[in-house]
Amino acid sequence: MSDSSPAVDERLKSEGLGARIMKRPELGAIAGVILVTVFFLATADAAMFTTSGIINFMTPAAQLGILAIGAALLMIGGEFDLSIGSMVAFAGLFFAAATVTFGLPLVIAIPATFVFAACVGSINGFIVIRSGLPSFIVTLAFLFILRGLSLVGLKLATGGSTQLRGVRDATEGDWLAPFFSGDAFGGLFAWLAEKGIVETFKNGNPKVPGLPIEIIWFVIIALLATWVLLRTPAGNWIFAAGGDSNAATNSGVPVRRVKISLFMVTACCAALVAIITVMDAGSTDSRRGFQKEFEAIIAAVIGGCLLTGGYGSAIGAFFGSIIFGMVVIGLTYTDFDQDWFQVFLGGMLLIAVLFNNAIRKRVTGER
Amino acid sequence: MTEDTKFHHGDAPNNAAPIVEMKDIEKHFGNIIALAGVSFDVKPGECHCLLGDNGAGKSTFIKTMSGVHKPTHGEILFEGKTMDFSSPRDAMEAGIATVFQDLAMIPLMSVTRNFFMGREPTIGRGPLKRMDVARMNEITMTEMRQMGINLRAPDQAVGTLSGGERQTVAIARAVHFGAKILILDEPTSALGVRQTSNVLATIDKVRKQGIGVVFISHNVRHALAVGDRFTVLNRGKTLGTAQRGEISPEQLQDLMAGGQEMAQLEGSLGGTV
Ligand SMILES: Nc1ncnc2c1ncn2[C@@H]1O[C@H](COP(=O)(O)OP(=O)(O)OP(=O)(O)O)[C@@H](O)[C@H]1O
Ligand SMILES: [Mg+2]
């Protein structure tokens, strides 16, 4: 019965590293980063690629990237969340109100903000799963609901203003603050400056005082998401739920639980961005996170996520966000009109979608 | 004692208590009555064939057994106790593995990831708990080889497999995880001669290990080759159950066609439908 067959199939051409890389979803984004880097090396002021220049574009990239990785996980799981931009504003309001209006310490305010965001995310997910409606339309409703609630809430909390100030005063000196605001590795940068490895001001202080904390969060979340996707059962369930939710359910994957959890994770990513940016700005306003949902989805798609779900990568979204940051900030280092940014973005998106489609056909052997 | 054939060696223990007993199952989809009171049971070590025309309700019936559908009426007893599977995962954890007619495979995912979907083995603990990819790949390749298919590579996407290869992955997966009941919904419809005989031999093998097999087929000869009992469904109802040796291929074929005469057709095909 059992065949005595060779371990290696003779019908399998040995596959070079190149061919194997060609199948990875994040390929497009990495190629994009190289392309955009070359473009700006050729056109932009040399200052763009100094330490401070890099940090300049990595900071917005990281803030977007945290959202984009959440969006990518959700997209791989087969759903969308158009409400994450509004969620940033809503969570920002909650966090600011907790620290300023109620004077709570960060050790309570931050977990409370995450729990709150996760609850809103689970409502999103629950409605999508229960109704069977496309998540596109359900979360579009929440895009407006949450934005509106943020406005109303801000006015209530401030007595009519759309900006809530005083977060910096309220959180200054809190032992948790360094994990969510400011720069990390200040000592390292000072040491590097002393040794003359990074640029310094005339007084000897480094031009870059440290690594903005959001960049560290961005890297940690990208690594964590990649680990989950590629190495854990949960990752297998995410791919399965997005690839074919019916087949996944029939094979024993708890698809509903997976999808609702993903909505919660995405909302928590929005909450993290809210906490970091609100503490950084010292205030929150109703426009916080405006249109970030589209930018996050674009970064995820540039990173190789299929709009139909079941395919994509967190590392791809990581590089997609870096492309985004480079283009937005990079144009200010060039002679181009900054408003080219939108044209650039749309073009990138179009190329990415075409490219992803071709890759998918390669992977599935579709003709 | 009935005769042994190439694929049937030894009768099932007759007096054993059924593993699963389905009593008077009804299933309605809106105003469509797919099942109108079907009773059925599977004993350990037997292969119970479920036969019937297209649209007779076979797939719907086994889906109520594997937790996909909740029956509108009726009772399911699992090892003597009333069972209320709320999801296929529940049924799976009870030891029921199914090859669905649509296979339940994800084309974009690799063979290995499909094979272990929902039941991934892990190593490590705490935050380092991860899928045991090396073992998963090895098991997949071995199980597939036993079914007579040499995969090119375990990380090949299922979408790139041929129809029969895909079906074999689904069968190998169910055989690997079917601890108590193995349900096969037309598992041989896309298979070549050698793979079909491998599947029939596998059914006989797991049957002898005491697992109950539910085998759906449109092919009378395949059913007769491995079956111990034969239940024929027609338009959502059972037409009856026959024991091995009690029924001739011709009688079974007539029953499967809903009792209509097949003589004319059979004549022109030389009796080899
Ligand atoms: N989800 C559903 N909604 C509505 N009707 C359904 C559904 N599933 C099955 N049916 C109906 O129930 C009947 C039985 O279908 P089923 O798939 O069980 O047939 P079958 O015996 O497996 O047929 P085949 O041999 O073609 O696989 C069909 O008439 C079908 O239209
Ligand atoms: Mg069927």
CSV table of C-alpha atoms in Angstrom, one decimal, chain A residues 1 3 5-6 9 11-12 227 229-233 235-237 239-240 243-244 246-254 306 309-311 360 362-365, chain B residues 68 88-89 92 100 104-109 113 117-120 122 127-131 133 145-146 148 150-153 157 159-160 173 194 198 201-202:
chain,number,residue,atom,x,y,z
A,1,MET,CA,0.0,0.0,0.0
A,3,ASP,CA,4.8,3.5,-1.8
A,5,SER,CA,8.9,6.8,-3.2
A,6,PRO,CA,11.8,9.1,-3.1
A,9,ASP,CA,9.9,14.7,-6.0
A,11,ARG,CA,8.7,16.9,-10.7
A,12,LEU,CA,9.9,19.7,-8.5
A,227,TRP,CA,5.3,36.0,14.9
A,229,LEU,CA,0.8,35.2,11.8
A,230,LEU,CA,3.6,32.9,10.8
A,231,ARG,CA,4.2,30.8,13.8
A,232,THR,CA,1.1,30.4,16.0
A,233,PRO,CA,-2.2,28.6,15.6
A,235,GLY,CA,-2.1,33.1,12.8
A,236,ASN,CA,-3.3,30.0,10.9
A,237,TRP,CA,-6.8,30.8,12.0
A,239,PHE,CA,-5.4,33.2,7.4
A,240,ALA,CA,-8.1,30.6,7.3
A,243,GLY,CA,-9.3,32.8,3.0
A,244,ASP,CA,-12.8,31.1,3.2
A,246,ASN,CA,-17.1,28.8,5.6
A,247,ALA,CA,-14.4,26.2,4.9
A,248,ALA,CA,-12.5,27.5,8.0
A,249,THR,CA,-15.6,27.0,10.2
A,250,ASN,CA,-16.2,23.6,8.9
A,251,SER,CA,-12.6,22.7,9.6
A,252,GLY,CA,-13.0,23.6,13.2
A,253,VAL,CA,-11.6,27.2,13.2
A,254,PRO,CA,-13.6,29.4,15.6
A,306,LEU,CA,-5.4,41.3,-0.6
A,309,GLY,CA,-8.6,38.6,2.6
A,310,GLY,CA,-6.6,35.5,3.4
A,311,TYR,CA,-3.3,36.8,2.2
A,360,ARG,CA,-2.0,35.9,-5.8
A,362,ARG,CA,1.1,32.9,-8.9
A,363,VAL,CA,0.5,31.5,-5.5
A,364,THR,CA,-2.8,29.8,-6.3
A,365,GLY,CA,-1.8,28.7,-9.7
B,68,VAL,CA,-22.4,22.4,10.7
B,88,PRO,CA,-18.0,21.7,13.8
B,89,ARG,CA,-15.3,22.3,16.3
B,92,MET,CA,-14.3,17.5,16.0
B,100,PHE,CA,-17.1,17.6,3.1
B,104,ALA,CA,-13.3,22.8,3.1
B,105,MET,CA,-9.9,23.8,1.9
B,106,ILE,CA,-8.4,27.2,1.7
B,107,PRO,CA,-6.7,27.6,-1.7
B,108,LEU,CA,-4.3,30.4,-0.6
B,109,MET,CA,-2.9,28.4,2.2
B,113,ARG,CA,-1.6,24.8,7.0
B,117,MET,CA,-6.3,24.0,10.3
B,118,GLY,CA,-8.0,24.3,13.6
B,119,ARG,CA,-5.9,21.6,15.3
B,120,GLU,CA,-2.3,22.9,15.1
B,122,THR,CA,2.3,23.3,19.3
B,127,PRO,CA,4.5,33.3,25.1
B,128,LEU,CA,6.8,31.0,23.2
B,129,LYS,CA,4.1,28.5,22.3
B,130,ARG,CA,4.2,28.0,18.6
B,131,MET,CA,3.2,25.7,15.8
B,133,VAL,CA,6.0,23.4,11.8
B,145,ARG,CA,2.3,9.3,0.7
B,146,GLN,CA,0.2,6.6,2.4
B,148,GLY,CA,-0.6,7.2,-2.8
B,150,ASN,CA,3.6,12.3,-3.5
B,151,LEU,CA,3.4,16.0,-2.7
B,152,ARG,CA,6.0,18.1,-4.4
B,153,ALA,CA,6.4,20.2,-1.2
B,157,ALA,CA,-0.6,26.3,-1.8
B,159,GLY,CA,-4.9,26.2,-4.9
B,160,THR,CA,-2.1,24.8,-7.1
B,173,ARG,CA,-6.7,15.0,7.1
B,194,ARG,CA,-4.9,3.8,-7.7
B,198,ASN,CA,-6.1,3.4,-1.6
B,201,ALA,CA,-8.4,0.1,1.6
B,202,THR,CA,-8.0,3.0,4.1
